[in-house]
mmCIF file of C-alpha atoms and ligand atoms in Angstrom:
data_model
loop_
_atom_site.group_PDB
_atom_site.id
_atom_site.type_symbol
_atom_site.label_atom_id
_atom_site.label_comp_id
_atom_site.label_asym_id
_atom_site.label_seq_id
_atom_site.Cartn_x
_atom_site.Cartn_y
_atom_site.Cartn_z
ATOM 1 C CA UNK N 1 -7.652 -9.642 -24.700
ATOM 2 C CA UNK N 2 -7.077 -13.374 -25.232
ATOM 3 C CA UNK N 3 -3.637 -12.655 -26.734
ATOM 4 C CA UNK N 4 -2.610 -10.616 -23.691
ATOM 5 C CA UNK N 5 -3.826 -13.388 -21.378
ATOM 6 C CA UNK N 6 -2.013 -16.083 -23.346
ATOM 7 C CA UNK N 7 1.246 -14.145 -23.539
ATOM 8 C CA UNK N 8 1.234 -13.438 -19.806
ATOM 9 C CA UNK N 9 0.121 -16.945 -18.778
ATOM 10 C CA UNK N 10 2.906 -18.554 -20.773
ATOM 11 C CA UNK N 11 5.682 -16.320 -19.395
ATOM 12 C CA UNK N 12 7.887 -17.988 -16.759
ATOM 13 C CA UNK N 13 7.553 -16.394 -13.320
ATOM 14 C CA UNK N 14 7.443 -18.358 -10.062
ATOM 15 C CA UNK N 15 7.595 -16.322 -6.828
ATOM 16 C CA UNK N 16 10.817 -14.343 -6.547
ATOM 17 C CA UNK N 17 11.519 -14.806 -10.273
ATOM 18 C CA UNK N 18 8.974 -12.462 -11.792
ATOM 19 C CA UNK N 19 11.353 -10.415 -13.959
ATOM 20 C CA UNK N 20 10.286 -11.886 -17.313
ATOM 21 C CA UNK N 21 6.640 -11.152 -16.525
ATOM 22 C CA UNK N 22 7.528 -7.606 -15.440
ATOM 23 C CA UNK N 23 9.499 -7.027 -18.649
ATOM 24 C CA UNK N 24 6.621 -8.328 -20.762
ATOM 25 C CA UNK N 25 4.119 -6.035 -19.010
ATOM 26 C CA UNK N 26 6.470 -3.019 -19.259
ATOM 27 C CA UNK N 27 6.620 -3.634 -23.000
ATOM 28 C CA UNK N 28 2.823 -3.651 -23.203
ATOM 29 C CA UNK N 29 2.379 -0.423 -21.202
ATOM 30 C CA UNK N 30 5.355 1.661 -22.369
ATOM 31 C CA UNK N 31 4.059 5.017 -23.631
ATOM 32 C CA UNK N 32 0.566 4.302 -22.268
ATOM 33 C CA UNK N 33 1.263 5.426 -18.671
ATOM 34 C CA UNK N 34 3.252 8.385 -17.324
ATOM 35 C CA UNK N 35 5.817 6.425 -15.364
ATOM 36 C CA UNK N 36 7.044 2.855 -15.026
ATOM 37 C CA UNK N 37 9.285 1.877 -12.134
ATOM 38 C CA UNK N 38 10.355 -1.160 -10.141
ATOM 39 C CA UNK N 39 10.936 -1.311 -6.390
ATOM 40 C CA UNK N 40 13.395 -3.373 -4.329
ATOM 41 C CA UNK N 41 10.974 -6.308 -4.086
ATOM 42 C CA UNK N 42 10.623 -6.402 -7.869
ATOM 43 C CA UNK N 43 7.104 -4.951 -7.962
ATOM 44 C CA UNK N 44 6.344 -3.230 -11.268
ATOM 45 C CA UNK N 45 4.590 0.085 -10.637
ATOM 46 C CA UNK N 46 2.945 1.851 -13.585
ATOM 47 C CA UNK N 47 1.552 5.283 -12.792
ATOM 48 C CA UNK N 48 -1.074 7.358 -14.577
ATOM 49 C CA UNK N 49 -0.604 10.784 -12.963
ATOM 50 C CA UNK N 50 -3.503 12.813 -11.616
ATOM 51 C CA UNK N 51 -4.427 15.390 -8.966
ATOM 52 C CA UNK N 52 -7.234 13.391 -7.311
ATOM 53 C CA UNK N 53 -7.181 10.303 -5.108
ATOM 54 C CA UNK N 54 -4.327 7.824 -5.249
ATOM 55 C CA UNK N 55 -5.792 4.483 -6.279
ATOM 56 C CA UNK N 56 -3.695 1.333 -6.147
ATOM 57 C CA UNK N 57 -4.765 -1.602 -8.306
ATOM 58 C CA UNK N 58 -2.744 -4.733 -7.574
ATOM 59 C CA UNK N 59 -2.396 -8.028 -9.418
ATOM 60 C CA UNK N 60 0.353 -10.515 -8.660
ATOM 61 C CA UNK N 61 2.843 -11.568 -11.296
ATOM 62 C CA UNK N 62 4.160 -14.659 -9.536
ATOM 63 C CA UNK N 63 2.843 -18.160 -10.135
ATOM 64 C CA UNK N 64 3.054 -21.305 -8.024
ATOM 65 C CA UNK N 65 5.823 -23.801 -8.724
ATOM 66 C CA UNK N 66 8.424 -26.098 -7.230
ATOM 67 C CA UNK N 67 12.001 -25.573 -6.015
ATOM 68 C CA UNK N 68 14.713 -28.224 -6.279
ATOM 69 C CA UNK N 69 16.046 -29.104 -2.819
ATOM 70 C CA UNK N 70 18.224 -32.182 -3.560
ATOM 71 C CA UNK N 71 19.480 -34.184 -6.524
ATOM 72 C CA UNK N 72 20.126 -37.890 -5.836
ATOM 73 C CA UNK N 73 22.905 -40.053 -7.330
ATOM 74 C CA UNK N 74 20.513 -41.443 -9.967
ATOM 75 C CA UNK N 75 19.566 -37.959 -11.139
ATOM 76 C CA UNK N 76 16.101 -37.721 -9.575
ATOM 77 C CA UNK N 77 15.179 -34.343 -8.075
ATOM 78 C CA UNK N 78 13.597 -33.852 -4.668
ATOM 79 C CA UNK N 79 11.651 -30.625 -4.306
ATOM 80 C CA UNK N 80 9.668 -28.269 -2.127
ATOM 81 C CA UNK N 81 6.659 -26.121 -2.925
ATOM 82 C CA UNK N 82 6.487 -22.494 -3.996
ATOM 83 C CA UNK N 83 2.959 -21.565 -2.961
ATOM 84 C CA UNK N 84 0.106 -23.964 -2.274
ATOM 85 C CA UNK N 85 0.586 -27.298 -4.050
ATOM 86 C CA UNK N 86 -1.925 -30.050 -3.200
ATOM 87 C CA UNK N 87 0.121 -33.294 -3.619
ATOM 88 C CA UNK N 88 -2.613 -35.304 -5.359
ATOM 89 C CA UNK N 89 -3.140 -32.563 -7.933
ATOM 90 C CA UNK N 90 0.491 -32.357 -9.039
ATOM 91 C CA UNK N 91 1.001 -36.118 -9.512
ATOM 92 C CA UNK N 92 1.948 -36.897 -13.084
ATOM 93 C CA UNK N 93 2.205 -33.220 -14.018
ATOM 94 C CA UNK N 94 4.857 -31.866 -16.330
ATOM 95 C CA UNK N 95 6.990 -28.974 -15.035
ATOM 96 C CA UNK N 96 9.420 -26.731 -16.895
ATOM 97 C CA UNK N 97 12.483 -24.841 -15.664
ATOM 98 C CA UNK N 98 13.514 -21.406 -16.924
ATOM 99 C CA UNK N 99 16.077 -22.970 -19.284
ATOM 100 C CA UNK N 100 13.417 -25.176 -20.871
ATOM 101 C CA UNK N 101 14.288 -28.400 -19.020
ATOM 102 C CA UNK N 102 11.118 -30.466 -18.598
ATOM 103 C CA UNK N 103 10.415 -32.847 -15.724
ATOM 104 C CA UNK N 104 7.658 -35.253 -14.664
ATOM 105 C CA UNK N 105 6.394 -35.341 -11.081
ATOM 106 C CA UNK N 106 5.927 -38.859 -9.669
ATOM 107 C CA UNK N 107 5.881 -40.602 -6.288
ATOM 108 C CA UNK N 108 7.706 -43.338 -4.387
ATOM 109 C CA UNK N 109 6.009 -46.621 -5.156
ATOM 110 C CA UNK N 110 5.959 -47.961 -1.576
ATOM 111 C CA UNK N 111 3.061 -45.683 -0.571
ATOM 112 C CA UNK N 112 0.117 -47.889 0.453
ATOM 113 C CA UNK N 113 -2.494 -45.159 0.742
ATOM 114 C CA UNK N 114 -2.434 -42.220 -1.662
ATOM 115 C CA UNK N 115 -3.882 -40.031 1.087
ATOM 116 C CA UNK N 116 -0.452 -40.280 2.730
ATOM 117 C CA UNK N 117 1.458 -38.970 -0.263
ATOM 118 C CA UNK N 118 3.361 -35.791 0.613
ATOM 119 C CA UNK N 119 5.802 -33.714 -1.405
ATOM 120 C CA UNK N 120 8.613 -35.370 0.588
ATOM 121 C CA UNK N 121 7.642 -38.722 -0.924
ATOM 122 C CA UNK N 122 7.627 -37.371 -4.459
ATOM 123 C CA UNK N 123 10.365 -36.692 -7.003
ATOM 124 C CA UNK N 124 10.893 -35.141 -10.420
ATOM 125 C CA UNK N 125 12.330 -37.155 -13.295
ATOM 126 C CA UNK N 126 14.134 -35.098 -15.947
ATOM 127 C CA UNK N 127 15.412 -38.186 -17.723
ATOM 128 C CA UNK N 128 18.940 -37.837 -16.335
ATOM 129 C CA UNK N 129 20.951 -41.005 -15.687
ATOM 130 C CA UNK N 130 23.097 -39.630 -12.875
ATOM 131 C CA UNK N 131 23.528 -36.676 -10.546
ATOM 132 C CA UNK N 132 26.205 -35.260 -12.882
ATOM 133 C CA UNK N 133 23.919 -35.470 -15.892
ATOM 134 C CA UNK N 134 21.053 -33.838 -13.943
ATOM 135 C CA UNK N 135 23.289 -31.034 -12.677
ATOM 136 C CA UNK N 136 24.158 -30.051 -16.231
ATOM 137 C CA UNK N 137 20.498 -28.978 -16.588
ATOM 138 C CA UNK N 138 19.242 -28.181 -13.097
ATOM 139 C CA UNK N 139 20.777 -26.929 -9.832
ATOM 140 C CA UNK N 140 19.574 -27.029 -6.240
ATOM 141 C CA UNK N 141 17.514 -23.847 -5.781
ATOM 142 C CA UNK N 142 16.203 -23.751 -9.342
ATOM 143 C CA UNK N 143 12.442 -23.318 -9.697
ATOM 144 C CA UNK N 144 10.043 -24.832 -12.210
ATOM 145 C CA UNK N 145 6.411 -24.126 -13.099
ATOM 146 C CA UNK N 146 3.559 -26.188 -14.557
ATOM 147 C CA UNK N 147 3.304 -26.791 -18.278
ATOM 148 C CA UNK N 148 -0.172 -26.111 -19.687
ATOM 149 C CA UNK N 149 -1.518 -24.540 -22.882
ATOM 150 C CA UNK N 150 -3.710 -21.467 -22.920
ATOM 151 C CA UNK N 151 -6.858 -22.183 -24.930
ATOM 152 C CA UNK N 152 -10.261 -20.576 -25.467
ATOM 153 C CA UNK N 153 -13.242 -22.920 -25.703
ATOM 154 C CA UNK N 154 -16.987 -22.370 -25.235
ATOM 155 C CA UNK N 155 -16.313 -18.857 -23.960
ATOM 156 C CA UNK N 156 -13.974 -20.159 -21.261
ATOM 157 C CA UNK N 157 -10.218 -19.862 -20.947
ATOM 158 C CA UNK N 158 -8.295 -22.916 -19.796
ATOM 159 C CA UNK N 159 -4.644 -22.386 -18.891
ATOM 160 C CA UNK N 160 -1.856 -22.748 -16.403
ATOM 161 C CA UNK N 161 -1.201 -19.658 -14.251
ATOM 162 C CA UNK N 162 -4.604 -18.019 -14.691
ATOM 163 C CA UNK N 163 -3.848 -17.222 -11.010
ATOM 164 C CA UNK N 164 -2.981 -14.424 -11.398
ATOM 165 C CA UNK N 165 -1.931 -13.565 -14.910
ATOM 166 C CA UNK N 166 -5.655 -13.027 -15.517
ATOM 167 C CA UNK N 167 -5.481 -10.179 -12.983
ATOM 168 C CA UNK N 168 -2.346 -8.827 -14.676
ATOM 169 C CA UNK N 169 -4.111 -8.963 -18.064
ATOM 170 C CA UNK N 170 -7.134 -7.109 -16.642
ATOM 171 C CA UNK N 171 -4.869 -4.342 -15.271
ATOM 172 C CA UNK N 172 -2.985 -4.095 -18.582
ATOM 173 C CA UNK N 173 -6.227 -3.880 -20.572
ATOM 174 C CA UNK N 174 -7.660 -1.253 -18.181
ATOM 175 C CA UNK N 175 -4.472 0.838 -18.410
ATOM 176 C CA UNK N 176 -4.530 0.604 -22.220
ATOM 177 C CA UNK N 177 -8.108 1.927 -22.242
ATOM 178 C CA UNK N 178 -6.871 4.958 -20.276
ATOM 179 C CA UNK N 179 -9.954 5.680 -18.119
ATOM 180 C CA UNK N 180 -10.709 9.412 -18.018
ATOM 181 C CA UNK N 181 -10.179 10.524 -14.427
ATOM 182 C CA UNK N 182 -8.353 13.062 -12.270
ATOM 183 C CA UNK N 183 -7.405 10.287 -9.894
ATOM 184 C CA UNK N 184 -3.807 9.102 -9.819
ATOM 185 C CA UNK N 185 -3.924 5.442 -10.779
ATOM 186 C CA UNK N 186 -1.193 3.000 -9.784
ATOM 187 C CA UNK N 187 -1.262 -0.213 -11.791
ATOM 188 C CA UNK N 188 0.864 -2.411 -9.548
ATOM 189 C CA UNK N 189 2.101 -5.826 -10.634
ATOM 190 C CA UNK N 190 3.245 -7.450 -7.431
ATOM 191 C CA UNK N 191 5.742 -10.161 -6.523
ATOM 192 C CA UNK N 192 5.675 -13.092 -4.094
ATOM 193 C CA UNK N 193 1.926 -13.181 -3.450
ATOM 194 C CA UNK N 194 1.837 -16.977 -3.459
ATOM 195 C CA UNK N 195 4.364 -17.216 -0.620
ATOM 196 C CA UNK N 196 2.647 -14.706 1.677
ATOM 197 C CA UNK N 197 1.422 -11.500 -0.026
ATOM 198 C CA UNK N 198 4.918 -10.052 0.294
ATOM 199 C CA UNK N 199 5.482 -7.724 -2.654
ATOM 200 C CA UNK N 200 2.164 -5.923 -2.209
ATOM 201 C CA UNK N 201 3.177 -4.880 1.296
ATOM 202 C CA UNK N 202 6.232 -2.848 0.225
ATOM 203 C CA UNK N 203 4.488 -1.541 -2.882
ATOM 204 C CA UNK N 204 1.597 -0.198 -0.786
ATOM 205 C CA UNK N 205 3.993 1.354 1.727
ATOM 206 C CA UNK N 206 5.884 3.072 -1.089
ATOM 207 C CA UNK N 207 2.704 4.476 -2.634
ATOM 208 C CA UNK N 208 0.472 5.054 0.423
ATOM 209 C CA UNK N 209 -2.711 5.038 -1.664
ATOM 210 C CA UNK N 210 -6.088 6.387 -0.523
ATOM 211 C CA UNK N 211 -7.798 3.220 -1.756
ATOM 212 C CA UNK N 212 -6.606 -0.152 -2.976
ATOM 213 C CA UNK N 213 -8.007 -3.118 -4.858
ATOM 214 C CA UNK N 214 -6.534 -6.561 -5.428
ATOM 215 C CA UNK N 215 -7.511 -8.173 -8.716
ATOM 216 C CA UNK N 216 -7.177 -11.935 -8.362
ATOM 217 C CA UNK N 217 -9.081 -15.199 -8.738
ATOM 218 C CA UNK N 218 -11.604 -16.734 -6.332
ATOM 219 C CA UNK N 219 -13.166 -20.165 -5.913
ATOM 220 C CA UNK N 220 -16.563 -21.106 -7.288
ATOM 221 C CA UNK N 221 -19.412 -23.301 -6.074
ATOM 222 C CA UNK N 222 -20.505 -24.629 -9.441
ATOM 223 C CA UNK N 223 -18.826 -28.005 -10.002
ATOM 224 C CA UNK N 224 -20.305 -31.422 -9.120
ATOM 225 C CA UNK N 225 -20.764 -32.035 -5.380
ATOM 226 C CA UNK N 226 -18.599 -29.131 -4.271
ATOM 227 C CA UNK N 227 -18.875 -26.964 -1.179
ATOM 228 C CA UNK N 228 -21.738 -24.491 -1.556
ATOM 229 C CA UNK N 229 -20.566 -20.992 -2.542
ATOM 230 C CA UNK N 230 -22.561 -18.162 -4.082
ATOM 231 C CA UNK N 231 -20.116 -17.633 -6.968
ATOM 232 C CA UNK N 232 -20.198 -19.262 -10.383
ATOM 233 C CA UNK N 233 -18.363 -19.013 -13.683
ATOM 234 C CA UNK N 234 -20.056 -16.550 -16.015
ATOM 235 C CA UNK N 235 -22.047 -14.812 -13.277
ATOM 236 C CA UNK N 236 -19.902 -11.678 -13.479
ATOM 237 C CA UNK N 237 -16.803 -10.480 -11.635
ATOM 238 C CA UNK N 238 -16.993 -11.078 -7.884
ATOM 239 C CA UNK N 239 -16.831 -8.142 -5.500
ATOM 240 C CA UNK N 240 -14.885 -9.202 -2.444
ATOM 241 C CA UNK N 241 -16.614 -9.193 0.930
ATOM 242 C CA UNK N 242 -14.146 -11.423 2.747
ATOM 243 C CA UNK N 243 -11.405 -13.976 2.303
ATOM 244 C CA UNK N 244 -8.954 -15.435 4.804
ATOM 245 C CA UNK N 245 -6.658 -12.396 4.569
ATOM 246 C CA UNK N 246 -9.026 -9.438 4.527
ATOM 247 C CA UNK N 247 -12.491 -8.124 5.237
ATOM 248 C CA UNK N 248 -13.131 -5.634 2.462
ATOM 249 C CA UNK N 249 -13.569 -2.043 3.615
ATOM 250 C CA UNK N 250 -17.322 -1.275 3.344
ATOM 251 C CA UNK N 251 -16.586 1.961 1.481
ATOM 252 C CA UNK N 252 -14.587 0.126 -1.192
ATOM 253 C CA UNK N 253 -17.147 -2.658 -1.467
ATOM 254 C CA UNK N 254 -19.994 -0.129 -1.803
ATOM 255 C CA UNK N 255 -18.124 1.860 -4.472
ATOM 256 C CA UNK N 256 -17.689 -1.327 -6.495
ATOM 257 C CA UNK N 257 -21.358 -2.315 -6.155
ATOM 258 C CA UNK N 258 -22.405 1.209 -7.162
ATOM 259 C CA UNK N 259 -20.087 1.183 -10.164
ATOM 260 C CA UNK N 260 -21.469 -2.194 -11.292
ATOM 261 C CA UNK N 261 -25.075 -1.019 -10.916
ATOM 262 C CA UNK N 262 -24.393 2.265 -12.757
ATOM 263 C CA UNK N 263 -22.985 0.485 -15.787
ATOM 264 C CA UNK N 264 -25.342 -2.519 -15.526
ATOM 265 C CA UNK N 265 -22.382 -4.863 -15.155
ATOM 266 C CA UNK N 266 -23.333 -8.278 -13.708
ATOM 267 C CA UNK N 267 -21.554 -8.985 -10.430
ATOM 268 C CA UNK N 268 -21.462 -11.515 -7.592
ATOM 269 C CA UNK N 269 -20.469 -11.195 -3.943
ATOM 270 C CA UNK N 270 -17.457 -13.208 -2.819
ATOM 271 C CA UNK N 271 -16.909 -14.805 0.554
ATOM 272 C CA UNK N 272 -13.943 -17.154 0.091
ATOM 273 C CA UNK N 273 -13.252 -19.542 2.946
ATOM 274 C CA UNK N 274 -9.707 -20.470 1.924
ATOM 275 C CA UNK N 275 -7.007 -18.365 0.378
ATOM 276 C CA UNK N 276 -6.164 -14.685 0.505
ATOM 277 C CA UNK N 277 -5.120 -11.918 -1.833
ATOM 278 C CA UNK N 278 -2.770 -8.956 -1.907
ATOM 279 C CA UNK N 279 -5.527 -6.887 -0.244
ATOM 280 C CA UNK N 280 -4.652 -8.854 2.887
ATOM 281 C CA UNK N 281 -1.258 -7.228 3.228
ATOM 282 C CA UNK N 282 -2.159 -3.880 1.670
ATOM 283 C CA UNK N 283 -4.982 -3.029 4.107
ATOM 284 C CA UNK N 284 -2.729 -3.286 7.184
ATOM 285 C CA UNK N 285 0.141 -1.307 5.666
ATOM 286 C CA UNK N 286 1.215 1.960 7.333
ATOM 287 C CA UNK N 287 -1.777 3.466 9.181
ATOM 288 C CA UNK N 288 -4.179 1.240 7.260
ATOM 289 C CA UNK N 289 -5.480 1.489 3.705
ATOM 290 C CA UNK N 290 -9.161 0.994 2.750
ATOM 291 C CA UNK N 291 -8.969 -2.070 0.524
ATOM 292 C CA UNK N 292 -11.150 -4.486 -1.343
ATOM 293 C CA UNK N 293 -11.032 -6.652 -4.397
ATOM 294 C CA UNK N 294 -12.435 -7.747 -7.697
ATOM 295 C CA UNK N 295 -12.113 -11.492 -8.183
ATOM 296 C CA UNK N 296 -12.463 -13.575 -11.286
ATOM 297 C CA UNK N 297 -14.406 -16.765 -10.547
ATOM 298 C CA UNK N 298 -12.005 -19.615 -11.314
ATOM 299 C CA UNK N 299 -12.302 -23.407 -11.270
ATOM 300 C CA UNK N 300 -9.385 -25.657 -10.305
ATOM 301 C CA UNK N 301 -7.224 -22.931 -8.706
ATOM 302 C CA UNK N 302 -3.569 -24.006 -8.398
ATOM 303 C CA UNK N 303 -4.008 -26.832 -10.886
ATOM 304 C CA UNK N 304 -2.066 -26.883 -14.165
ATOM 305 C CA UNK N 305 -5.381 -26.212 -15.901
ATOM 306 C CA UNK N 306 -7.408 -23.429 -14.309
ATOM 307 C CA UNK N 307 -10.629 -22.202 -15.938
ATOM 308 C CA UNK N 308 -12.321 -18.794 -16.129
ATOM 309 C CA UNK N 309 -15.113 -17.290 -18.229
ATOM 310 C CA UNK N 310 -14.064 -14.666 -20.781
ATOM 311 C CA UNK N 311 -17.247 -12.626 -20.140
ATOM 312 C CA UNK N 312 -16.317 -12.325 -16.457
ATOM 313 C CA UNK N 313 -12.871 -11.124 -17.506
ATOM 314 C CA UNK N 314 -14.223 -8.488 -19.891
ATOM 315 C CA UNK N 315 -16.782 -7.351 -17.321
ATOM 316 C CA UNK N 316 -14.000 -7.036 -14.740
ATOM 317 C CA UNK N 317 -12.217 -4.580 -17.057
ATOM 318 C CA UNK N 318 -15.444 -2.571 -17.358
ATOM 319 C CA UNK N 319 -16.001 -2.617 -13.602
ATOM 320 C CA UNK N 320 -12.429 -1.597 -12.849
ATOM 321 C CA UNK N 321 -12.599 1.247 -15.391
ATOM 322 C CA UNK N 322 -15.828 2.562 -13.857
ATOM 323 C CA UNK N 323 -14.431 2.195 -10.329
ATOM 324 C CA UNK N 324 -11.342 4.246 -11.158
ATOM 325 C CA UNK N 325 -13.505 7.002 -12.632
ATOM 326 C CA UNK N 326 -16.150 7.062 -9.907
ATOM 327 C CA UNK N 327 -14.147 7.040 -6.674
HETATM 328 CO CO1 LIG I 1 -2.727 -18.407 -5.982
HETATM 329 ZN ZN1 LIG I 2 -3.682 -15.367 -6.845
#
């Protein structure tokens, strides 16, 4: 499992540029599902055929990043965000472009109060001496992602892009285990979640499933002096009740709780105040689709080093497998 997570987390794929991730996942699932296809939005749809209910399981392939908006005469890059990027978190971070060019994010020195630092007052230094030199490596419109190893330590995984390659890894692992069921299972690896849950919308419309789940990360309430939240690392996968994009369908939520109880899988209940998931766009697609989610408790979401517990990840695979069989 760790190898799958590491491979996926280290594959380049900011929103709208998910092809390398899709190719990597196709390689992992070829021969293990009945059909693999891609739609116009770039969603990768892997189908295990069946005569029962159509179940859509969605995890997003895209990761947050930056997009170059201007290159000045000295070769410094100005940039915008792809997905949610808190300015103070990205200061001093290393980013990498698809061609391997590395840059350092820094800020204009005339800022008196760091609370006032915005992306517009920041730049990326790729070590170029002039605009011409910079343009040999990077063009306006190019995207870059965080640099950050994937390591396992004390039963935790620390990595860039846990959001949401961890969800992709959980879907891959579940598909490889081939749960025995008559249901038709759609393992959907979506695009452009971080910029507004976009890929999941067309994927859901194309499939029109009877039930859908988003597998993604959620916040925790277990670090020093943080906002209280009834979710912690290592407490089990979180069954979604509500986030900013969706209120889980009671039927889906109850099926998940029942599946967890049946298999004695530890679980937590998630109410996330900020952030949404693909379930947010899936549940309002077409005439409406009963949707919910399994979330992996994650510290430092959208940082270059996010952290999850490997037990929660493995239990999420178990829960997902049981869910697919029991609904
Ligand atoms: Co995210
Ligand atoms: Zn996510």
